[in-house]
CSV table of C-alpha atoms in Angstrom, one decimal:
chain,number,residue,atom,x,y,z
T,193,MET,CA,0.0,0.0,0.0
T,194,GLY,CA,1.3,3.4,-0.9
T,195,VAL,CA,0.9,6.6,1.1
T,196,ARG,CA,-2.8,7.2,1.7
T,197,SER,CA,-4.3,10.7,1.5
T,198,ASP,CA,-8.0,11.0,1.8
T,199,PHE,CA,-10.9,12.9,3.5
T,200,SER,CA,-10.5,11.1,6.7
T,201,LEU,CA,-6.9,12.1,7.1
T,202,ASP,CA,-7.8,15.7,6.1
T,203,LEU,CA,-10.4,15.9,8.9
T,204,GLN,CA,-8.1,14.3,11.4
T,205,LEU,CA,-5.3,16.8,10.6
T,206,LYS,CA,-7.6,19.7,11.0
T,207,TYR,CA,-8.5,18.3,14.5
T,208,VAL,CA,-4.7,18.0,15.2
T,209,HIS,CA,-4.1,21.6,14.1
T,210,GLU,CA,-6.7,22.8,16.6
T,211,GLN,CA,-4.9,21.0,19.5
T,212,VAL,CA,-1.5,22.5,18.7
T,213,ALA,CA,-0.2,25.4,20.8
T,214,ASN,CA,3.0,26.2,19.0
T,215,ASP,CA,2.7,28.3,15.8
T,216,ASP,CA,5.7,26.6,14.1
T,217,VAL,CA,4.1,23.2,14.4
T,218,LYS,CA,0.8,24.7,13.2
T,219,ARG,CA,2.6,26.0,10.1
T,220,VAL,CA,4.0,22.5,9.2
T,221,ILE,CA,0.6,20.9,9.6
T,222,THR,CA,-0.9,23.6,7.4
T,223,SER,CA,1.8,22.8,4.8
T,224,ALA,CA,0.8,19.1,5.0
T,225,LEU,CA,-2.9,20.0,4.5
T,226,GLU,CA,-2.0,22.3,1.6
T,227,HIS,CA,0.1,19.5,0.0
T,228,MET,CA,-2.8,17.1,0.3
T,229,ARG,CA,-5.3,19.5,-1.3
T,230,SER,CA,-3.0,20.3,-4.2
T,231,GLY,CA,-4.0,17.1,-6.1
T,232,ARG,CA,-5.7,17.5,-9.5
T,233,GLY,CA,-9.3,16.8,-10.1
T,234,GLY,CA,-10.3,17.0,-6.4
T,235,HIS,CA,-8.0,14.1,-5.5
T,236,ARG,CA,-5.9,14.5,-2.4
T,237,LYS,CA,-2.1,14.2,-2.9
T,238,GLY,CA,0.0,11.8,-0.7
T,239,GLY,CA,3.5,10.5,-1.5
T,240,ARG,CA,6.6,10.6,0.6
T,241,VAL,CA,6.4,14.4,0.9
T,242,LEU,CA,3.3,14.1,3.0
T,243,VAL,CA,4.9,11.6,5.3
T,244,GLN,CA,8.0,13.9,5.6
T,245,LEU,CA,5.9,16.9,6.5
T,246,LEU,CA,4.0,14.9,9.1
T,247,GLY,CA,7.3,13.6,10.5
T,248,ALA,CA,8.7,17.1,10.7
T,249,ALA,CA,5.6,18.3,12.6
T,250,ARG,CA,5.9,15.4,15.0
T,251,GLY,CA,9.6,16.1,15.6
T,252,GLN,CA,8.9,19.7,16.4
T,253,ALA,CA,6.1,18.8,18.7
T,254,ALA,CA,8.4,16.3,20.5
T,255,GLU,CA,11.1,18.9,21.0
T,256,LEU,CA,8.5,21.3,22.6
T,257,GLY,CA,7.1,18.5,24.8
T,258,GLU,CA,3.7,18.5,23.2
T,259,TRP,CA,3.4,14.7,23.7
T,260,GLY,CA,-0.4,14.6,23.1
T,261,VAL,CA,0.2,16.2,19.7
T,262,VAL,CA,3.1,13.7,19.0
T,263,ARG,CA,0.7,10.8,19.6
T,264,LEU,CA,-2.0,12.4,17.3
T,265,LEU,CA,0.6,12.9,14.5
T,266,GLN,CA,1.9,9.4,14.9
T,267,ASP,CA,-1.6,8.2,14.2
T,268,SER,CA,-1.7,10.4,11.1
T,269,ILE,CA,1.5,8.8,9.8
T,270,ASP,CA,0.4,5.3,10.7
T,271,TYR,CA,-2.9,5.9,8.9
T,272,ALA,CA,-1.2,7.4,5.8
T,273,GLU,CA,1.2,4.4,5.6
T,274,GLY,CA,-1.6,1.8,6.1
T,275,ARG,CA,-0.8,0.7,9.7
T,276,ILE,CA,-4.2,1.9,10.9
T,277,LEU,CA,-7.3,0.7,9.1
T,278,GLN,CA,-9.9,3.3,7.9
T,279,PRO,CA,-12.8,2.0,10.1
T,280,ASP,CA,-10.5,2.2,13.1
T,281,PHE,CA,-9.3,5.7,12.2
T,282,ASP,CA,-12.8,7.0,11.6
T,283,GLU,CA,-14.1,5.6,14.9
T,284,ARG,CA,-11.1,6.6,16.9
T,285,TYR,CA,-11.5,10.3,16.0
T,286,ARG,CA,-15.3,10.2,15.3
T,287,LEU,CA,-14.7,11.9,12.0
T,288,PHE,CA,-18.2,11.4,10.7
T,289,GLN,CA,-21.7,11.2,12.0
T,290,ASP,CA,-21.1,14.6,13.7
T,291,GLY,CA,-18.9,13.0,16.2
T,292,ALA,CA,-21.2,10.1,17.1
T,293,ARG,CA,-20.3,6.5,17.0
T,294,ASN,CA,-20.7,4.8,13.7
T,295,GLU,CA,-23.8,2.6,14.4
T,296,GLY,CA,-23.4,1.0,10.9
T,297,LEU,CA,-20.1,-0.6,11.9
T,298,LEU,CA,-21.6,-1.7,15.2
T,299,GLY,CA,-24.5,-3.3,13.3
T,300,PHE,CA,-22.0,-4.9,10.9
T,301,VAL,CA,-20.1,-6.5,13.7
T,302,ALA,CA,-23.3,-7.6,15.5
T,303,GLY,CA,-24.6,-9.1,12.3
T,304,MET,CA,-21.5,-11.1,11.6
T,305,LEU,CA,-21.4,-12.3,15.2
T,306,GLU,CA,-25.0,-13.5,14.9
T,307,ILE,CA,-24.2,-15.4,11.7
T,308,LYS,CA,-21.0,-17.0,13.2
T,309,PHE,CA,-22.8,-18.1,16.4
T,310,ASN,CA,-25.8,-19.5,14.5
T,311,PHE,CA,-23.4,-21.5,12.3
T,312,ALA,CA,-21.5,-22.8,15.3
T,313,ALA,CA,-24.8,-23.7,17.1
T,314,ASP,CA,-26.1,-25.6,14.0
T,315,ALA,CA,-22.8,-27.4,13.5
T,316,GLY,CA,-22.7,-28.3,17.2
T,317,ARG,CA,-26.2,-29.8,17.1
T,318,ARG,CA,-25.4,-31.8,14.0
T,319,TYR,CA,-22.2,-33.1,15.6
T,320,LEU,CA,-24.0,-34.1,18.8
T,321,GLU,CA,-26.7,-35.9,16.8
T,322,GLU,CA,-23.9,-38.0,15.1
T,323,HIS,CA,-21.8,-38.3,18.3
T,324,PRO,CA,-24.3,-38.5,21.3
T,325,ASP,CA,-21.6,-39.6,23.7
T,326,ALA,CA,-19.4,-36.6,23.0
T,327,GLY,CA,-18.7,-34.4,25.9
T,328,ALA,CA,-18.1,-30.7,26.1
T,329,GLU,CA,-14.4,-31.0,25.3
T,330,GLY,CA,-15.2,-33.1,22.2
T,331,LEU,CA,-17.8,-30.6,21.0
T,332,LEU,CA,-15.5,-27.6,21.5
T,333,ALA,CA,-12.7,-29.5,19.7
T,334,HIS,CA,-15.0,-30.0,16.7
T,335,ILE,CA,-16.0,-26.3,16.6
T,336,ASP,CA,-12.4,-25.4,16.8
T,337,SER,CA,-11.5,-27.6,13.9
T,338,LEU,CA,-14.2,-26.0,11.8
T,339,SER,CA,-12.6,-22.6,12.5
T,340,HIS,CA,-9.3,-23.8,11.1
T,341,ASP,CA,-11.0,-25.5,8.0
T,342,ALA,CA,-12.7,-22.2,7.2
T,343,ARG,CA,-9.4,-20.6,6.1
T,344,TYR,CA,-9.1,-23.1,3.2
T,345,LEU,CA,-12.4,-22.6,1.4
T,346,VAL,CA,-12.5,-23.6,-2.3
T,347,ALA,CA,-14.9,-22.9,-5.1
T,348,PRO,CA,-17.1,-25.9,-5.7
T,349,GLY,CA,-16.8,-27.4,-9.2
T,350,GLU,CA,-20.6,-27.6,-9.6
T,351,ARG,CA,-21.0,-23.9,-9.0
T,352,PRO,CA,-18.5,-22.2,-11.3
T,353,GLY,CA,-18.2,-18.5,-11.1
T,354,ARG,CA,-16.0,-15.5,-11.2
T,355,TYR,CA,-14.7,-13.6,-8.1
T,356,SER,CA,-13.9,-10.0,-7.9
T,357,LEU,CA,-12.1,-7.8,-5.4
T,358,ILE,CA,-14.4,-5.0,-4.2
T,359,ARG,CA,-12.5,-1.8,-3.2
T,360,GLY,CA,-12.7,-1.3,0.5
T,361,ARG,CA,-14.1,-4.7,1.3
T,362,ALA,CA,-10.7,-6.3,2.0
T,363,GLU,CA,-9.8,-3.6,4.5
T,364,LYS,CA,-13.2,-3.9,6.2
T,365,MET,CA,-12.8,-7.6,6.6
T,366,ILE,CA,-9.3,-7.3,8.1
T,367,TRP,CA,-10.7,-4.8,10.5
T,368,LEU,CA,-13.6,-7.1,11.4
T,369,GLU,CA,-11.2,-10.0,12.1
T,370,ARG,CA,-9.2,-7.8,14.4
T,371,VAL,CA,-12.3,-6.7,16.2
T,372,LEU,CA,-13.4,-10.3,16.7
T,373,GLN,CA,-10.0,-11.5,17.9
T,374,GLU,CA,-8.9,-8.5,20.0
T,375,ARG,CA,-11.8,-6.4,21.2
T,376,ILE,CA,-14.8,-8.5,22.0
T,377,ASP,CA,-14.6,-10.0,25.5
T,378,ILE,CA,-17.4,-12.2,26.9
T,379,ASP,CA,-17.9,-11.8,30.6
T,380,ASP,CA,-14.4,-10.2,30.9
T,381,PRO,CA,-14.1,-8.8,34.5
T,382,GLU,CA,-11.0,-6.8,33.7
T,383,GLU,CA,-12.7,-5.1,30.7
T,384,ALA,CA,-15.7,-4.3,33.0
T,385,ALA,CA,-13.4,-2.8,35.5
T,386,GLN,CA,-11.9,-0.6,32.9
T,387,ARG,CA,-15.4,0.6,31.9
T,388,ILE,CA,-16.0,1.5,35.6
T,389,ALA,CA,-12.7,3.3,35.8
T,390,ALA,CA,-13.7,5.4,32.8
T,391,SER,CA,-16.3,7.0,35.0
T,392,PRO,CA,-14.6,9.5,37.4
T,393,GLU,CA,-17.5,9.2,39.9
T,394,ALA,CA,-17.4,5.3,40.0
T,395,TRP,CA,-13.6,5.3,40.1
T,396,ALA,CA,-13.5,7.7,43.0
T,397,LEU,CA,-16.0,5.5,44.9
T,398,LEU,CA,-14.1,2.3,44.2
T,399,ALA,CA,-10.7,3.8,44.9
T,400,ALA,CA,-11.9,5.2,48.3
T,401,ASP,CA,-13.5,1.8,49.3
T,402,PRO,CA,-11.1,-1.0,50.4
T,403,GLU,CA,-13.7,-3.5,49.2
T,404,GLY,CA,-13.9,-1.9,45.8
T,405,GLN,CA,-10.2,-2.1,45.4
T,406,MET,CA,-10.3,-5.7,46.4
T,407,ILE,CA,-13.0,-6.4,43.8
T,408,LEU,CA,-10.9,-4.9,41.0
T,409,ARG,CA,-7.8,-6.7,42.1
T,410,ALA,CA,-9.6,-10.0,42.4
T,411,ALA,CA,-11.0,-9.7,38.9
T,412,GLN,CA,-7.6,-8.9,37.5
T,413,LEU,CA,-6.0,-11.9,39.4
T,414,GLN,CA,-8.8,-14.2,38.2
T,415,LYS,CA,-8.1,-13.3,34.5
T,416,ARG,CA,-4.4,-13.5,34.9
T,417,SER,CA,-4.6,-16.9,36.6
T,418,ALA,CA,-6.7,-18.3,33.8
T,419,ARG,CA,-4.3,-16.9,31.1
T,420,LEU,CA,-1.3,-18.3,33.0
T,421,ALA,CA,-2.9,-21.7,33.2
T,422,ALA,CA,-3.5,-21.6,29.4
T,423,LEU,CA,0.1,-20.7,28.8
T,424,ARG,CA,1.3,-23.5,31.0
T,425,LYS,CA,-0.8,-25.9,29.0
T,426,VAL,CA,0.8,-24.7,25.7
T,427,ALA,CA,4.3,-24.8,27.2
T,428,GLU,CA,3.8,-28.4,28.2
T,429,ASP,CA,2.4,-29.4,24.8
T,430,GLU,CA,4.9,-31.5,22.8
T,431,ALA,CA,3.4,-30.3,19.6
T,432,ALA,CA,3.2,-26.6,20.4
T,433,THR,CA,5.1,-24.3,17.9
T,434,GLU,CA,6.7,-20.9,18.5
T,435,LEU,CA,3.6,-19.3,17.0
T,436,ASP,CA,1.4,-21.1,19.6
T,437,LEU,CA,3.6,-19.9,22.4
T,438,GLN,CA,3.6,-16.4,21.0
T,439,ARG,CA,-0.2,-16.3,20.9
T,440,ALA,CA,-0.4,-17.5,24.5
T,441,LEU,CA,2.0,-14.8,25.7
T,442,GLU,CA,0.7,-11.8,23.7
T,443,GLY,CA,-0.8,-9.1,26.0
T,444,GLN,CA,0.6,-10.7,29.1
T,445,TYR,CA,3.6,-8.4,29.7
T,446,TRP,CA,3.0,-8.6,33.5
T,447,ILE,CA,4.4,-12.2,33.4
T,448,PHE,CA,7.9,-10.8,32.8
T,449,GLY,CA,7.8,-8.7,35.9
T,450,GLY,CA,6.7,-5.3,37.3
T,451,ARG,CA,9.4,-3.3,35.4
T,452,PHE,CA,7.4,-3.5,32.2
T,453,VAL,CA,4.5,-1.1,31.5
T,454,GLY,CA,3.3,-2.6,28.2
T,455,GLU,CA,4.0,-4.0,24.8
T,456,ALA,CA,5.0,-1.9,21.7
T,457,ALA,CA,2.5,-2.1,18.9
T,458,GLN,CA,5.3,-2.1,16.3
T,459,ARG,CA,7.2,-5.4,16.0
T,460,ARG,CA,9.3,-4.7,12.8
T,461,LEU,CA,11.5,-1.8,14.0
T,462,VAL,CA,14.6,-2.8,11.9
T,463,PRO,CA,14.2,-3.9,8.2
T,464,GLY,CA,14.4,-7.7,8.0
T,465,ASP,CA,14.0,-8.3,11.7
T,466,GLU,CA,10.6,-9.0,13.4
T,467,ILE,CA,10.6,-9.1,17.2
T,468,ASP,CA,8.5,-11.8,18.8
T,469,ILE,CA,7.3,-9.7,21.8
T,470,PRO,CA,8.5,-6.1,22.2
T,471,LEU,CA,8.2,-4.9,25.8
T,472,ILE,CA,8.5,-1.4,27.1
T,473,ARG,CA,10.2,-0.7,30.4
T,474,GLY,CA,9.2,2.0,32.8
T,475,ASP,CA,11.9,4.3,31.5
T,476,GLY,CA,10.6,4.0,27.9
T,477,SER,CA,13.4,1.7,26.7
T,478,LEU,CA,12.8,-1.5,24.8
T,479,HIS,CA,13.2,-5.1,26.0
T,480,ILE,CA,12.8,-7.8,23.4
T,481,VAL,CA,11.5,-11.3,24.0
T,482,GLU,CA,12.9,-14.0,21.7
T,483,LEU,CA,10.7,-17.1,21.7
T,484,LYS,CA,12.0,-20.6,20.9
T,485,ARG,CA,10.2,-23.9,21.3
T,486,ALA,CA,9.4,-25.3,24.7
T,487,MET,CA,8.6,-29.1,24.9
T,488,SER,CA,8.8,-29.5,21.1
T,489,MET,CA,12.4,-28.3,21.1
T,490,THR,CA,14.7,-30.7,19.3
T,491,GLY,CA,17.7,-31.4,21.5
T,492,ALA,CA,18.8,-30.8,25.0
T,493,LEU,CA,19.1,-27.5,27.0
T,494,VAL,CA,22.3,-28.4,28.9
T,495,LYS,CA,25.1,-30.9,28.5
T,496,ARG,CA,27.9,-32.2,30.7
T,497,HIS,CA,31.3,-30.6,30.3
T,498,ARG,CA,34.3,-31.1,32.6
T,499,GLY,CA,32.1,-32.1,35.5
T,500,ALA,CA,29.6,-29.3,35.1
T,501,TRP,CA,26.3,-28.6,33.3
T,502,VAL,CA,26.6,-26.0,30.5
T,503,PRO,CA,24.2,-24.7,27.9
T,504,THR,CA,24.1,-26.5,24.5
T,505,ALA,CA,24.5,-25.0,21.0
T,506,HIS,CA,20.7,-24.5,20.9
T,507,VAL,CA,20.9,-22.0,23.7
T,508,HIS,CA,24.0,-20.3,22.2
T,509,ASP,CA,22.4,-19.9,18.8
T,510,ALA,CA,19.3,-18.4,20.3
T,511,VAL,CA,21.4,-15.9,22.3
T,512,GLY,CA,23.3,-15.1,19.1
T,513,GLN,CA,20.1,-14.3,17.3
T,514,ALA,CA,19.0,-12.0,20.2
T,515,VAL,CA,22.4,-10.2,20.2
T,516,ASN,CA,22.0,-9.6,16.4
T,517,TYR,CA,18.6,-8.0,17.0
T,518,LEU,CA,20.2,-5.7,19.7
T,519,VAL,CA,23.0,-4.7,17.3
T,520,GLY,CA,20.5,-3.7,14.7
T,521,LEU,CA,18.5,-1.7,17.2
T,522,ASP,CA,21.6,0.1,18.4
T,523,GLU,CA,22.6,1.0,14.8
T,524,ASP,CA,19.2,2.3,13.9
T,525,ARG,CA,18.2,3.9,17.2
T,526,ARG,CA,17.8,7.4,15.9
T,527,ARG,CA,15.3,6.5,13.2
T,528,ILE,CA,13.4,4.2,15.5
T,529,PHE,CA,13.1,6.9,18.1
T,530,GLU,CA,12.0,9.5,15.5
T,531,ASP,CA,9.5,7.1,13.9
T,532,PHE,CA,8.1,5.3,16.9
T,533,SER,CA,9.3,7.2,20.0
T,534,ILE,CA,10.9,4.0,21.4
T,535,GLU,CA,14.3,4.2,23.0
T,536,THR,CA,16.6,1.3,21.9
T,537,ARG,CA,19.9,2.6,23.1
T,538,ARG,CA,19.5,0.7,26.3
T,539,ALA,CA,17.6,-2.2,24.9
T,540,SER,CA,17.9,-5.7,26.4
T,541,ALA,CA,16.6,-9.1,25.6
T,542,ILE,CA,15.2,-12.3,27.2
T,543,VAL,CA,15.4,-15.7,25.4
T,544,LEU,CA,12.6,-18.1,26.3
T,545,ILE,CA,13.6,-21.7,25.4
T,546,GLY,CA,12.9,-25.2,26.4
T,547,HIS,CA,11.4,-27.0,29.4
T,548,PRO,CA,13.1,-29.0,32.1
T,549,ALA,CA,10.9,-32.0,31.3
T,550,LEU,CA,12.9,-32.3,28.1
T,551,GLN,CA,15.7,-33.8,30.2
T,552,PRO,CA,14.1,-35.8,33.0
T,553,ASP,CA,17.4,-37.3,33.9
T,554,VAL,CA,18.8,-33.8,34.8
T,555,PRO,CA,17.4,-32.2,38.0
T,556,GLU,CA,15.5,-29.0,37.2
T,557,GLN,CA,17.5,-27.1,39.7
T,558,GLU,CA,20.7,-28.0,37.8
T,559,ILE,CA,19.3,-26.8,34.5
T,560,ASN,CA,18.2,-23.5,36.0
T,561,GLU,CA,21.5,-23.0,37.8
T,562,ALA,CA,23.4,-23.7,34.6
T,563,LEU,CA,21.4,-21.0,32.7
T,564,ARG,CA,21.8,-18.5,35.6
T,565,THR,CA,25.5,-19.0,35.6
T,566,PHE,CA,25.5,-18.5,31.8
T,567,ASN,CA,23.4,-15.3,32.1
T,568,THR,CA,26.0,-13.7,34.4
T,569,HIS,CA,28.5,-13.8,31.6
T,570,VAL,CA,26.2,-12.5,28.8
T,571,ASN,CA,25.7,-8.8,28.6
T,572,ARG,CA,22.1,-7.5,28.0
T,573,VAL,CA,20.6,-11.0,27.3
T,574,GLU,CA,19.0,-13.4,29.8
T,575,VAL,CA,18.0,-17.0,29.1
T,576,ILE,CA,15.2,-18.7,31.0
T,577,THR,CA,13.0,-21.8,30.5
T,578,TYR,CA,9.2,-21.4,30.0
T,579,LYS,CA,8.6,-23.4,33.2
T,580,GLU,CA,10.7,-21.0,35.3
T,581,LEU,CA,9.0,-18.0,33.8
T,582,ILE,CA,5.6,-19.4,34.5
T,583,ASP,CA,6.5,-20.5,38.0
T,584,ASN,CA,7.8,-17.0,38.8
T,585,ALA,CA,4.6,-15.5,37.5
T,586,GLU,CA,2.6,-17.9,39.5
T,587,ARG,CA,4.4,-16.9,42.7
T,588,SER,CA,3.7,-13.3,41.9
T,589,LEU,CA,-0.1,-14.1,41.8
T,590,GLY,CA,0.3,-15.6,45.3
T,591,GLY,CA,-1.2,-19.0,44.4
T,592,SER,CA,-0.9,-22.1,42.3
T,593,VAL,CA,-2.2,-22.4,38.7
């Protein structure tokens, strides 16, 4: 996708212009708007010039400490370069419907959910008719298998036809998939707590009430405990891939300790390298998580060498890969900070690899001790097994999972 320039971006930039206090930043945004409107035949003009103007405005705003404007201009650039989808952009800034929520998109999602749930219910009934002895687990496994099969639809031979790409449809469907996967929670206590927190009155009451604080904390612990149990199940699965582990870990930055405040949205910071999980520390610097296989790892974690346990080549190779990422981040740190406001000068890494159950003849304590000894001699990179990570997170919750 090239640089996008349309009515939505025009409206958003006019909104950004109204939020800016500094005249110099205002002038650069005005130049960006004038560039957009200079297209022929009523078409808005994009190109690299537009991105450069928006980047210049963002840089000036950052120098002046107008961080709210920096965030708005980063959204402008992300939208222009296709990293934010149009339905998201329009809804985020309420660009149409006179600032009201787009009920059409809400109805679209609701309708698609209705179709999906009806299909799942019908498929479940048919499956139970054919397998009356199937339990809940068997039924859920069948529904899950249907979801995987759906990605490989084919055109039936008895119904020949032609297919066309409708402009805008692909983007809407990508947006819908992200909504279904990332934004719809069913009976999610943490999401409900966030809604309560959005109300100043409700938040003040809960914050002042010890029982209210306990309710919010319990809801968060309940969700974290469930997610941690699911992660443990994946880590102990001998067939689980790196992608399975990544999906189980996404959004759970708390597992890595209290020094992290969130995950970065951008995973490809350096051309050719894609970080598995980019974490942000409290000081704004980057910490990368490199994921390797757990129980499906081929080979051992440690080996015997001169009377002591030492990491194998699998561990050394994984650390080497993490070090290469850090070198690339160091070399490109200025551009990364300018483009994403992420500090990579002090970046560090953690390598998640293997499981002690891979080597049942070696005590788990010996494996952990060998890795800890290795870590003391490696700068900026830490190696840890999935089990030790999960056990540490479990202890932080104050209970067993």
